[in-house]
mmCIF file of C-alpha atoms in Angstrom:
data_model
loop_
_atom_site.group_PDB
_atom_site.id
_atom_site.type_symbol
_atom_site.label_atom_id
_atom_site.label_comp_id
_atom_site.label_asym_id
_atom_site.label_seq_id
_atom_site.Cartn_x
_atom_site.Cartn_y
_atom_site.Cartn_z
ATOM 1 C CA UNK A 1 -13.743 -12.779 -19.475
ATOM 2 C CA UNK A 2 -11.149 -10.007 -19.139
ATOM 3 C CA UNK A 3 -10.315 -9.403 -15.445
ATOM 4 C CA UNK A 4 -10.430 -5.605 -15.641
ATOM 5 C CA UNK A 5 -12.332 -2.902 -17.507
ATOM 6 C CA UNK A 6 -10.230 0.217 -18.017
ATOM 7 C CA UNK A 7 -11.383 3.733 -18.853
ATOM 8 C CA UNK A 8 -10.189 4.327 -22.446
ATOM 9 C CA UNK A 9 -9.024 7.840 -21.546
ATOM 10 C CA UNK A 10 -6.553 6.686 -18.898
ATOM 11 C CA UNK A 11 -2.943 7.074 -20.023
ATOM 12 C CA UNK A 12 -0.865 3.961 -20.569
ATOM 13 C CA UNK A 13 2.298 4.931 -18.752
ATOM 14 C CA UNK A 14 5.560 3.793 -20.273
ATOM 15 C CA UNK A 15 7.101 3.085 -16.905
ATOM 16 C CA UNK A 16 9.763 0.415 -17.091
ATOM 17 C CA UNK A 17 11.757 -1.276 -14.340
ATOM 18 C CA UNK A 18 9.560 0.163 -11.584
ATOM 19 C CA UNK A 19 9.922 -1.566 -8.249
ATOM 20 C CA UNK A 20 8.495 -1.297 -4.754
ATOM 21 C CA UNK A 21 10.442 -1.156 -1.518
ATOM 22 C CA UNK A 22 7.980 -1.880 1.249
ATOM 23 C CA UNK A 23 8.440 -0.351 4.690
ATOM 24 C CA UNK A 24 5.574 -1.959 6.627
ATOM 25 C CA UNK A 25 8.061 -3.503 9.059
ATOM 26 C CA UNK A 26 9.788 -0.182 9.730
ATOM 27 C CA UNK A 27 7.698 2.916 8.997
ATOM 28 C CA UNK A 28 4.480 0.924 9.317
ATOM 29 C CA UNK A 29 5.533 -0.247 12.754
ATOM 30 C CA UNK A 30 6.130 3.373 13.742
ATOM 31 C CA UNK A 31 2.343 3.765 13.865
ATOM 32 C CA UNK A 32 1.690 4.721 17.496
ATOM 33 C CA UNK A 33 0.753 1.593 19.434
ATOM 34 C CA UNK A 34 2.041 -0.927 16.887
ATOM 35 C CA UNK A 35 4.812 -3.370 17.844
ATOM 36 C CA UNK A 36 5.244 -6.545 15.810
ATOM 37 C CA UNK A 37 6.769 -9.651 17.366
ATOM 38 C CA UNK A 38 9.737 -11.315 15.710
ATOM 39 C CA UNK A 39 7.568 -14.122 14.313
ATOM 40 C CA UNK A 40 4.986 -11.641 13.051
ATOM 41 C CA UNK A 41 7.703 -9.673 11.269
ATOM 42 C CA UNK A 42 9.000 -12.875 9.685
ATOM 43 C CA UNK A 43 5.525 -13.893 8.526
ATOM 44 C CA UNK A 44 4.853 -10.478 6.994
ATOM 45 C CA UNK A 45 8.262 -10.520 5.283
ATOM 46 C CA UNK A 46 7.594 -13.991 3.846
ATOM 47 C CA UNK A 47 4.217 -12.874 2.501
ATOM 48 C CA UNK A 48 5.700 -9.705 0.985
ATOM 49 C CA UNK A 49 8.289 -11.925 -0.674
ATOM 50 C CA UNK A 50 5.566 -14.254 -1.943
ATOM 51 C CA UNK A 51 3.830 -11.222 -3.433
ATOM 52 C CA UNK A 52 7.054 -10.435 -5.284
ATOM 53 C CA UNK A 53 8.197 -7.221 -3.574
ATOM 54 C CA UNK A 54 11.777 -6.467 -4.663
ATOM 55 C CA UNK A 55 13.021 -4.812 -1.470
ATOM 56 C CA UNK A 56 11.814 -5.074 2.133
ATOM 57 C CA UNK A 57 12.848 -2.464 4.687
ATOM 58 C CA UNK A 58 12.985 -4.803 7.679
ATOM 59 C CA UNK A 59 13.526 -2.325 10.497
ATOM 60 C CA UNK A 60 15.747 0.174 12.289
ATOM 61 C CA UNK A 61 18.419 -1.963 14.033
ATOM 62 C CA UNK A 62 19.790 0.746 16.313
ATOM 63 C CA UNK A 63 16.397 1.133 18.029
ATOM 64 C CA UNK A 64 16.939 -1.904 20.279
ATOM 65 C CA UNK A 65 18.671 -5.246 20.601
ATOM 66 C CA UNK A 66 15.378 -7.003 19.870
ATOM 67 C CA UNK A 67 14.839 -4.918 16.727
ATOM 68 C CA UNK A 68 18.314 -5.843 15.486
ATOM 69 C CA UNK A 69 17.550 -9.535 16.099
ATOM 70 C CA UNK A 70 14.361 -9.246 14.038
ATOM 71 C CA UNK A 71 16.158 -7.551 11.145
ATOM 72 C CA UNK A 72 18.917 -10.169 11.198
ATOM 73 C CA UNK A 73 16.392 -13.024 11.227
ATOM 74 C CA UNK A 74 14.637 -11.593 8.154
ATOM 75 C CA UNK A 75 17.963 -11.021 6.388
ATOM 76 C CA UNK A 76 18.885 -14.680 6.961
ATOM 77 C CA UNK A 77 15.477 -16.085 5.978
ATOM 78 C CA UNK A 78 16.621 -16.777 2.399
ATOM 79 C CA UNK A 79 14.011 -14.557 0.750
ATOM 80 C CA UNK A 80 14.251 -13.449 -2.882
ATOM 81 C CA UNK A 81 13.725 -9.825 -1.858
ATOM 82 C CA UNK A 82 16.668 -7.653 -0.903
ATOM 83 C CA UNK A 83 16.562 -6.780 2.800
ATOM 84 C CA UNK A 84 17.244 -3.191 3.803
ATOM 85 C CA UNK A 85 17.650 -1.511 7.180
ATOM 86 C CA UNK A 86 17.172 2.106 8.135
ATOM 87 C CA UNK A 87 20.089 4.045 9.573
ATOM 88 C CA UNK A 88 20.904 7.595 10.460
ATOM 89 C CA UNK A 89 23.989 9.091 8.836
ATOM 90 C CA UNK A 90 26.062 7.741 11.713
ATOM 91 C CA UNK A 91 28.798 5.089 11.680
ATOM 92 C CA UNK A 92 27.303 3.284 14.696
ATOM 93 C CA UNK A 93 23.951 2.912 12.887
ATOM 94 C CA UNK A 94 25.597 1.547 9.752
ATOM 95 C CA UNK A 95 27.733 -0.861 11.792
ATOM 96 C CA UNK A 96 24.605 -2.141 13.514
ATOM 97 C CA UNK A 97 22.984 -2.695 10.113
ATOM 98 C CA UNK A 98 26.086 -4.541 8.908
ATOM 99 C CA UNK A 99 25.878 -6.816 11.952
ATOM 100 C CA UNK A 100 22.349 -7.745 10.798
ATOM 101 C CA UNK A 101 23.605 -9.127 7.440
ATOM 102 C CA UNK A 102 21.332 -6.858 5.392
ATOM 103 C CA UNK A 103 21.802 -6.250 1.673
ATOM 104 C CA UNK A 104 21.599 -2.509 2.012
ATOM 105 C CA UNK A 105 20.608 0.533 4.008
ATOM 106 C CA UNK A 106 18.398 3.578 3.710
ATOM 107 C CA UNK A 107 20.336 6.337 5.413
ATOM 108 C CA UNK A 108 18.592 9.632 6.090
ATOM 109 C CA UNK A 109 19.004 13.152 7.346
ATOM 110 C CA UNK A 110 16.701 16.164 7.153
ATOM 111 C CA UNK A 111 17.415 18.918 4.628
ATOM 112 C CA UNK A 112 14.557 21.434 4.938
ATOM 113 C CA UNK A 113 15.165 24.844 6.519
ATOM 114 C CA UNK A 114 12.508 24.042 9.144
ATOM 115 C CA UNK A 115 14.214 20.818 10.259
ATOM 116 C CA UNK A 116 17.703 22.306 10.078
ATOM 117 C CA UNK A 117 16.744 25.199 12.363
ATOM 118 C CA UNK A 118 14.463 23.539 14.895
ATOM 119 C CA UNK A 119 15.440 19.859 14.943
ATOM 120 C CA UNK A 120 19.067 19.430 13.919
ATOM 121 C CA UNK A 121 20.324 22.943 14.712
ATOM 122 C CA UNK A 122 22.914 22.484 11.967
ATOM 123 C CA UNK A 123 23.707 24.154 8.664
ATOM 124 C CA UNK A 124 22.835 22.500 5.365
ATOM 125 C CA UNK A 125 26.556 22.171 4.637
ATOM 126 C CA UNK A 126 27.142 20.247 7.872
ATOM 127 C CA UNK A 127 24.230 17.945 7.157
ATOM 128 C CA UNK A 128 25.380 17.336 3.594
ATOM 129 C CA UNK A 129 28.886 16.442 4.760
ATOM 130 C CA UNK A 130 27.503 13.967 7.307
ATOM 131 C CA UNK A 131 25.363 12.340 4.623
ATOM 132 C CA UNK A 132 28.237 11.942 2.174
ATOM 133 C CA UNK A 133 30.497 10.368 4.811
ATOM 134 C CA UNK A 134 27.775 7.865 5.640
ATOM 135 C CA UNK A 135 27.263 6.948 1.971
ATOM 136 C CA UNK A 136 30.993 6.415 1.461
ATOM 137 C CA UNK A 137 31.312 4.289 4.598
ATOM 138 C CA UNK A 138 28.372 2.069 3.666
ATOM 139 C CA UNK A 139 29.570 1.639 0.068
ATOM 140 C CA UNK A 140 33.054 0.761 1.310
ATOM 141 C CA UNK A 141 31.392 -2.106 3.201
ATOM 142 C CA UNK A 142 29.587 -3.457 0.120
ATOM 143 C CA UNK A 143 26.055 -2.286 0.885
ATOM 144 C CA UNK A 144 23.313 -1.080 -1.435
ATOM 145 C CA UNK A 145 22.792 2.520 -0.339
ATOM 146 C CA UNK A 146 19.709 4.681 -0.631
ATOM 147 C CA UNK A 147 20.139 8.245 0.604
ATOM 148 C CA UNK A 148 16.950 9.863 1.857
ATOM 149 C CA UNK A 149 16.576 13.621 2.219
ATOM 150 C CA UNK A 150 14.024 13.862 5.004
ATOM 151 C CA UNK A 151 11.411 16.586 4.448
ATOM 152 C CA UNK A 152 12.611 16.846 0.853
ATOM 153 C CA UNK A 153 9.367 18.365 -0.405
ATOM 154 C CA UNK A 154 9.922 21.417 1.816
ATOM 155 C CA UNK A 155 13.556 21.779 0.767
ATOM 156 C CA UNK A 156 14.504 24.324 -1.950
ATOM 157 C CA UNK A 157 14.857 22.525 -5.284
ATOM 158 C CA UNK A 158 18.384 23.841 -5.920
ATOM 159 C CA UNK A 159 19.534 22.361 -2.596
ATOM 160 C CA UNK A 160 17.844 19.037 -3.341
ATOM 161 C CA UNK A 161 19.503 18.783 -6.748
ATOM 162 C CA UNK A 162 22.967 19.630 -5.406
ATOM 163 C CA UNK A 163 22.768 17.240 -2.452
ATOM 164 C CA UNK A 164 21.448 14.344 -4.525
ATOM 165 C CA UNK A 165 24.044 14.873 -7.266
ATOM 166 C CA UNK A 166 26.650 14.820 -4.513
ATOM 167 C CA UNK A 167 25.099 11.631 -3.076
ATOM 168 C CA UNK A 168 25.286 9.967 -6.481
ATOM 169 C CA UNK A 169 28.938 10.999 -6.893
ATOM 170 C CA UNK A 170 29.697 9.452 -3.497
ATOM 171 C CA UNK A 171 28.187 6.137 -4.593
ATOM 172 C CA UNK A 172 24.489 6.258 -3.637
ATOM 173 C CA UNK A 173 22.513 3.708 -5.644
ATOM 174 C CA UNK A 174 19.225 5.506 -5.032
ATOM 175 C CA UNK A 175 18.143 8.902 -3.721
ATOM 176 C CA UNK A 176 14.810 9.462 -2.022
ATOM 177 C CA UNK A 177 12.302 12.269 -2.142
ATOM 178 C CA UNK A 178 10.646 11.993 1.259
ATOM 179 C CA UNK A 179 7.324 13.809 1.562
ATOM 180 C CA UNK A 180 7.639 13.642 5.325
ATOM 181 C CA UNK A 181 4.477 15.551 6.229
ATOM 182 C CA UNK A 182 2.420 14.631 3.157
ATOM 183 C CA UNK A 183 2.304 18.245 2.004
ATOM 184 C CA UNK A 184 3.308 17.707 -1.641
ATOM 185 C CA UNK A 185 0.783 17.829 -4.452
ATOM 186 C CA UNK A 186 0.917 15.498 -7.475
ATOM 187 C CA UNK A 187 2.193 18.375 -9.598
ATOM 188 C CA UNK A 188 4.980 19.307 -7.182
ATOM 189 C CA UNK A 189 6.063 15.667 -6.831
ATOM 190 C CA UNK A 190 6.255 15.259 -10.608
ATOM 191 C CA UNK A 191 8.219 18.523 -10.878
ATOM 192 C CA UNK A 192 10.741 17.599 -8.167
ATOM 193 C CA UNK A 193 11.375 14.129 -9.643
ATOM 194 C CA UNK A 194 11.663 15.422 -13.215
ATOM 195 C CA UNK A 195 14.135 18.143 -12.213
ATOM 196 C CA UNK A 196 16.170 15.624 -10.242
ATOM 197 C CA UNK A 197 16.175 13.128 -13.096
ATOM 198 C CA UNK A 198 17.641 15.743 -15.448
ATOM 199 C CA UNK A 199 20.626 16.081 -13.119
ATOM 200 C CA UNK A 200 21.368 12.441 -12.221
ATOM 201 C CA UNK A 201 23.318 10.014 -14.373
ATOM 202 C CA UNK A 202 22.639 6.581 -12.901
ATOM 203 C CA UNK A 203 21.201 6.707 -9.377
ATOM 204 C CA UNK A 204 17.533 5.728 -9.173
ATOM 205 C CA UNK A 205 15.008 8.119 -7.686
ATOM 206 C CA UNK A 206 12.688 6.776 -4.988
ATOM 207 C CA UNK A 207 9.586 8.420 -3.528
ATOM 208 C CA UNK A 208 8.446 8.029 0.070
ATOM 209 C CA UNK A 209 5.020 9.616 0.527
ATOM 210 C CA UNK A 210 2.909 10.192 3.616
ATOM 211 C CA UNK A 211 -0.865 10.444 3.525
ATOM 212 C CA UNK A 212 -1.694 13.505 5.634
ATOM 213 C CA UNK A 213 -3.910 14.930 2.866
ATOM 214 C CA UNK A 214 -4.868 11.586 1.325
ATOM 215 C CA UNK A 215 -2.379 12.136 -1.524
ATOM 216 C CA UNK A 216 0.204 9.436 -0.772
ATOM 217 C CA UNK A 217 -0.768 7.069 -3.594
ATOM 218 C CA UNK A 218 -1.363 9.682 -6.297
ATOM 219 C CA UNK A 219 1.815 11.552 -5.268
ATOM 220 C CA UNK A 220 3.727 8.280 -5.625
ATOM 221 C CA UNK A 221 2.291 7.764 -9.112
ATOM 222 C CA UNK A 222 3.161 11.306 -10.167
ATOM 223 C CA UNK A 223 6.659 10.768 -8.789
ATOM 224 C CA UNK A 224 6.941 7.816 -11.179
ATOM 225 C CA UNK A 225 5.602 9.940 -14.030
ATOM 226 C CA UNK A 226 8.311 12.485 -13.185
ATOM 227 C CA UNK A 227 11.079 9.912 -13.442
ATOM 228 C CA UNK A 228 11.224 7.964 -10.176
ATOM 229 C CA UNK A 229 11.724 4.196 -10.396
ATOM 230 C CA UNK A 230 11.133 3.108 -6.800
ATOM 231 C CA UNK A 231 8.149 3.628 -4.519
ATOM 232 C CA UNK A 232 7.907 3.200 -0.762
ATOM 233 C CA UNK A 233 4.692 1.588 0.534
ATOM 234 C CA UNK A 234 3.139 0.023 3.592
ATOM 235 C CA UNK A 235 0.475 -2.678 3.702
ATOM 236 C CA UNK A 236 -2.940 -1.090 4.384
ATOM 237 C CA UNK A 237 -1.218 2.304 4.314
ATOM 238 C CA UNK A 238 -0.275 2.111 8.006
ATOM 239 C CA UNK A 239 2.334 4.485 9.384
ATOM 240 C CA UNK A 240 2.773 7.601 11.459
ATOM 241 C CA UNK A 241 -0.120 10.075 11.629
ATOM 242 C CA UNK A 242 -2.289 9.419 8.525
ATOM 243 C CA UNK A 243 0.029 6.676 7.290
ATOM 244 C CA UNK A 244 2.006 5.994 4.128
ATOM 245 C CA UNK A 245 1.235 5.117 0.519
ATOM 246 C CA UNK A 246 -0.956 2.005 0.582
ATOM 247 C CA UNK A 247 0.755 -0.979 -1.061
ATOM 248 C CA UNK A 248 -2.462 -2.542 -2.352
ATOM 249 C CA UNK A 249 -3.921 0.720 -3.667
ATOM 250 C CA UNK A 250 -0.722 1.686 -5.467
ATOM 251 C CA UNK A 251 -0.268 -1.744 -7.066
ATOM 252 C CA UNK A 252 -3.823 -2.050 -8.338
ATOM 253 C CA UNK A 253 -3.958 1.561 -9.551
ATOM 254 C CA UNK A 254 -0.753 1.120 -11.562
ATOM 255 C CA UNK A 255 -1.783 -2.216 -13.047
ATOM 256 C CA UNK A 256 -5.478 -1.573 -13.622
ATOM 257 C CA UNK A 257 -5.687 2.125 -14.427
ATOM 258 C CA UNK A 258 -2.287 2.909 -15.928
ATOM 259 C CA UNK A 259 -1.596 -0.479 -17.543
ATOM 260 C CA UNK A 260 1.832 -0.744 -15.903
ATOM 261 C CA UNK A 261 3.417 -4.196 -15.951
ATOM 262 C CA UNK A 262 4.364 -5.388 -12.469
ATOM 263 C CA UNK A 263 5.564 -8.939 -11.964
ATOM 264 C CA UNK A 264 3.581 -9.658 -8.799
ATOM 265 C CA UNK A 265 1.581 -12.554 -7.379
ATOM 266 C CA UNK A 266 -1.613 -10.554 -6.804
ATOM 267 C CA UNK A 267 -3.616 -13.455 -5.358
ATOM 268 C CA UNK A 268 -1.903 -13.058 -1.959
ATOM 269 C CA UNK A 269 -2.728 -9.343 -1.632
ATOM 270 C CA UNK A 270 -5.865 -9.722 0.489
ATOM 271 C CA UNK A 271 -4.257 -12.387 2.678
ATOM 272 C CA UNK A 272 -1.305 -10.063 3.309
ATOM 273 C CA UNK A 273 -3.655 -7.195 4.149
ATOM 274 C CA UNK A 274 -5.603 -9.278 6.678
ATOM 275 C CA UNK A 275 -2.357 -10.496 8.248
ATOM 276 C CA UNK A 276 -1.118 -6.942 8.821
ATOM 277 C CA UNK A 277 -4.561 -5.868 10.047
ATOM 278 C CA UNK A 278 -4.470 -8.636 12.655
ATOM 279 C CA UNK A 279 -0.865 -8.164 13.764
ATOM 280 C CA UNK A 280 -1.008 -4.356 13.867
ATOM 281 C CA UNK A 281 -4.366 -4.256 15.627
ATOM 282 C CA UNK A 282 -5.458 -1.486 13.243
ATOM 283 C CA UNK A 283 -8.940 -2.376 12.030
ATOM 284 C CA UNK A 284 -9.601 -1.565 8.387
ATOM 285 C CA UNK A 285 -12.734 0.325 7.355
ATOM 286 C CA UNK A 286 -15.102 -2.088 5.607
ATOM 287 C CA UNK A 287 -15.016 0.148 2.543
ATOM 288 C CA UNK A 288 -11.202 0.453 2.448
ATOM 289 C CA UNK A 289 -10.256 0.560 -1.257
ATOM 290 C CA UNK A 290 -9.115 -2.745 -2.774
ATOM 291 C CA UNK A 291 -9.019 -4.906 0.387
ATOM 292 C CA UNK A 292 -11.986 -3.700 2.444
ATOM 293 C CA UNK A 293 -14.472 -6.395 3.390
ATOM 294 C CA UNK A 294 -17.361 -4.766 1.515
ATOM 295 C CA UNK A 295 -15.763 -3.304 -1.615
ATOM 296 C CA UNK A 296 -17.100 -6.182 -3.732
ATOM 297 C CA UNK A 297 -20.509 -6.375 -2.038
ATOM 298 C CA UNK A 298 -23.620 -5.465 -4.062
ATOM 299 C CA UNK A 299 -27.141 -4.720 -2.830
ATOM 300 C CA UNK A 300 -28.843 -2.313 -5.235
ATOM 301 C CA UNK A 301 -31.173 -4.183 -7.577
ATOM 302 C CA UNK A 302 -29.946 -2.301 -10.654
ATOM 303 C CA UNK A 303 -26.336 -3.148 -9.805
ATOM 304 C CA UNK A 304 -27.019 -6.785 -8.933
ATOM 305 C CA UNK A 305 -28.889 -7.410 -12.194
ATOM 306 C CA UNK A 306 -25.895 -6.176 -14.185
ATOM 307 C CA UNK A 307 -23.231 -7.844 -12.010
ATOM 308 C CA UNK A 308 -24.919 -11.241 -12.460
ATOM 309 C CA UNK A 309 -24.585 -10.784 -16.237
ATOM 310 C CA UNK A 310 -21.043 -9.381 -16.121
ATOM 311 C CA UNK A 311 -19.299 -8.349 -12.859
ATOM 312 C CA UNK A 312 -17.212 -5.688 -14.617
ATOM 313 C CA UNK A 313 -20.334 -3.574 -15.049
ATOM 314 C CA UNK A 314 -19.932 -2.474 -11.427
ATOM 315 C CA UNK A 315 -16.438 -3.697 -10.512
ATOM 316 C CA UNK A 316 -13.203 -2.167 -11.842
ATOM 317 C CA UNK A 317 -11.556 -5.601 -11.727
ATOM 318 C CA UNK A 318 -12.529 -9.102 -10.643
ATOM 319 C CA UNK A 319 -12.080 -9.664 -6.890
ATOM 320 C CA UNK A 320 -10.581 -13.150 -7.210
ATOM 321 C CA UNK A 321 -7.523 -11.595 -8.900
ATOM 322 C CA UNK A 322 -6.407 -10.334 -5.473
ATOM 323 C CA UNK A 323 -7.956 -13.083 -3.343
ATOM 324 C CA UNK A 324 -11.135 -11.100 -2.586
ATOM 325 C CA UNK A 325 -14.734 -12.356 -2.864
ATOM 326 C CA UNK A 326 -17.914 -10.964 -4.375
ATOM 327 C CA UNK A 327 -21.099 -11.071 -2.335
ATOM 328 C CA UNK A 328 -24.710 -10.252 -3.137
ATOM 329 C CA UNK A 329 -26.199 -8.585 -0.059
ATOM 330 C CA UNK A 330 -29.942 -8.591 0.528
ATOM 331 C CA UNK A 331 -31.672 -5.496 1.855
ATOM 332 C CA UNK A 332 -33.892 -2.526 1.216
ATOM 333 C CA UNK A 333 -32.576 -2.034 -2.331
ATOM 334 C CA UNK A 334 -32.800 -5.669 -3.446
ATOM 335 C CA UNK A 335 -34.885 -6.684 -6.433
ATOM 336 C CA UNK A 336 -36.278 -9.969 -7.772
ATOM 337 C CA UNK A 337 -33.034 -10.842 -9.554
ATOM 338 C CA UNK A 338 -30.975 -10.648 -6.372
ATOM 339 C CA UNK A 339 -33.470 -12.718 -4.387
ATOM 340 C CA UNK A 340 -33.682 -15.309 -7.173
ATOM 341 C CA UNK A 341 -29.870 -15.483 -7.245
ATOM 342 C CA UNK A 342 -29.754 -16.088 -3.493
ATOM 343 C CA UNK A 343 -32.491 -18.727 -3.670
ATOM 344 C CA UNK A 344 -30.615 -20.539 -6.429
ATOM 345 C CA UNK A 345 -27.439 -20.489 -4.287
ATOM 346 C CA UNK A 346 -29.417 -22.155 -1.506
ATOM 347 C CA UNK A 347 -31.091 -24.675 -3.820
ATOM 348 C CA UNK A 348 -34.627 -23.378 -3.152
ATOM 349 C CA UNK A 349 -37.315 -23.154 -5.839
ATOM 350 C CA UNK A 350 -40.312 -20.837 -5.488
ATOM 351 C CA UNK A 351 -43.144 -19.601 -7.679
ATOM 352 C CA UNK A 352 -43.173 -16.111 -9.183
ATOM 353 C CA UNK A 353 -45.815 -15.041 -6.678
ATOM 354 C CA UNK A 354 -43.744 -16.360 -3.776
ATOM 355 C CA UNK A 355 -40.633 -14.610 -5.136
ATOM 356 C CA UNK A 356 -42.411 -11.250 -5.191
ATOM 357 C CA UNK A 357 -43.635 -11.780 -1.633
ATOM 358 C CA UNK A 358 -40.123 -12.695 -0.441
ATOM 359 C CA UNK A 359 -38.741 -9.511 -2.031
ATOM 360 C CA UNK A 360 -41.429 -7.469 -0.253
ATOM 361 C CA UNK A 361 -40.688 -9.045 3.126
ATOM 362 C CA UNK A 362 -36.908 -8.664 2.713
ATOM 363 C CA UNK A 363 -37.352 -4.915 2.161
ATOM 364 C CA UNK A 364 -39.734 -4.556 5.104
ATOM 365 C CA UNK A 365 -37.484 -6.574 7.414
ATOM 366 C CA UNK A 366 -34.383 -4.528 6.558
ATOM 367 C CA UNK A 367 -36.276 -1.255 7.044
ATOM 368 C CA UNK A 368 -37.060 -2.419 10.585
ATOM 369 C CA UNK A 369 -33.302 -2.383 11.238
ATOM 370 C CA UNK A 370 -32.771 -6.138 10.959
ATOM 371 C CA UNK A 371 -29.748 -7.243 8.916
ATOM 372 C CA UNK A 372 -30.657 -9.895 6.312
ATOM 373 C CA UNK A 373 -28.168 -12.679 6.976
ATOM 374 C CA UNK A 374 -28.705 -16.261 5.788
ATOM 375 C CA UNK A 375 -30.626 -17.242 8.899
ATOM 376 C CA UNK A 376 -33.064 -14.303 8.644
ATOM 377 C CA UNK A 377 -33.492 -14.898 4.906
ATOM 378 C CA UNK A 378 -34.272 -18.602 5.417
ATOM 379 C CA UNK A 379 -36.884 -17.693 7.996
ATOM 380 C CA UNK A 380 -38.559 -15.252 5.570
ATOM 381 C CA UNK A 381 -38.551 -17.867 2.788
ATOM 382 C CA UNK A 382 -39.980 -20.563 5.062
ATOM 383 C CA UNK A 383 -42.773 -18.267 6.227
ATOM 384 C CA UNK A 384 -43.726 -17.319 2.654
ATOM 385 C CA UNK A 385 -43.690 -20.909 1.411
ATOM 386 C CA UNK A 386 -45.641 -22.145 4.444
ATOM 387 C CA UNK A 387 -48.262 -19.413 3.934
#
């Protein structure tokens, strides 16, 4: 059986050499209240590497001595992924990153009129000069350099193009469009990336999207459509305010819906999600797309009948592909097929009359507010058979 069933009207995107740089350990950890231990950071990094993520943003070394130790430990773990560190456009930040043995840095400074006036209190020219000096210094020390224009989606397009062309000329390997407050739309993200791509010769474009309006994943995809090659994600979409683009949602949308080829070990996706859920302390909704506990649960009789014949009738892809599990749940909407399926799982044989009675009692029990777990179901079956 094919593992996915795709809508025939979905476009097959010709997106080549796309890669993900995950920032769970940096921007994800900036979720208020989240603080990973060194061992937790190492475990998450190892699992991201096992998944096949190409770049891991391990942290912000200048934040603290402990943070620098964590970044250095990840950089020396021998992972296949390149390890990046965040730095401001300051020599001391870059030196601290160099001390951590990272492969590269993401250096950032705000460029929007709002940030320039109220946060930095500097002119765009001053900010641009600081950014270019930082890029040159980092490149002179052999680092991969991504230059991120913070609040890029609220920066005039002519300024963005000029600054990023300048960043490329100073040696930046990648330039980032940071949707810092999640206020971009898919159309604006595609436009910004396409205009930037027309003006760059070799630097990759990366998109870093926040989820304030629930657009982080679709904005990331439209950034790719516009010409970006790199996408920033976090596991479970954690991050400041409403979070970042969800790693698992982005991956499965690209592969399943857009038929994009990503060389990833998908079977570890759910395990990675549960690990970050545990270590971050941020409980996932049970219906969280892709990795939620209940997204492959079925109760409705009509659905269950079809799923037993072919799961893709009511699942966009098979759960085992990402390490998830399917479950038939018994309740108010259950029919004979679902009950028979559960009885077969438990090795219990009943007559047709008994089956109908069990279905009736399951519905009545659930409508009384009692959840039908295995113990409750066994009790119902025993009572019907005994009667």
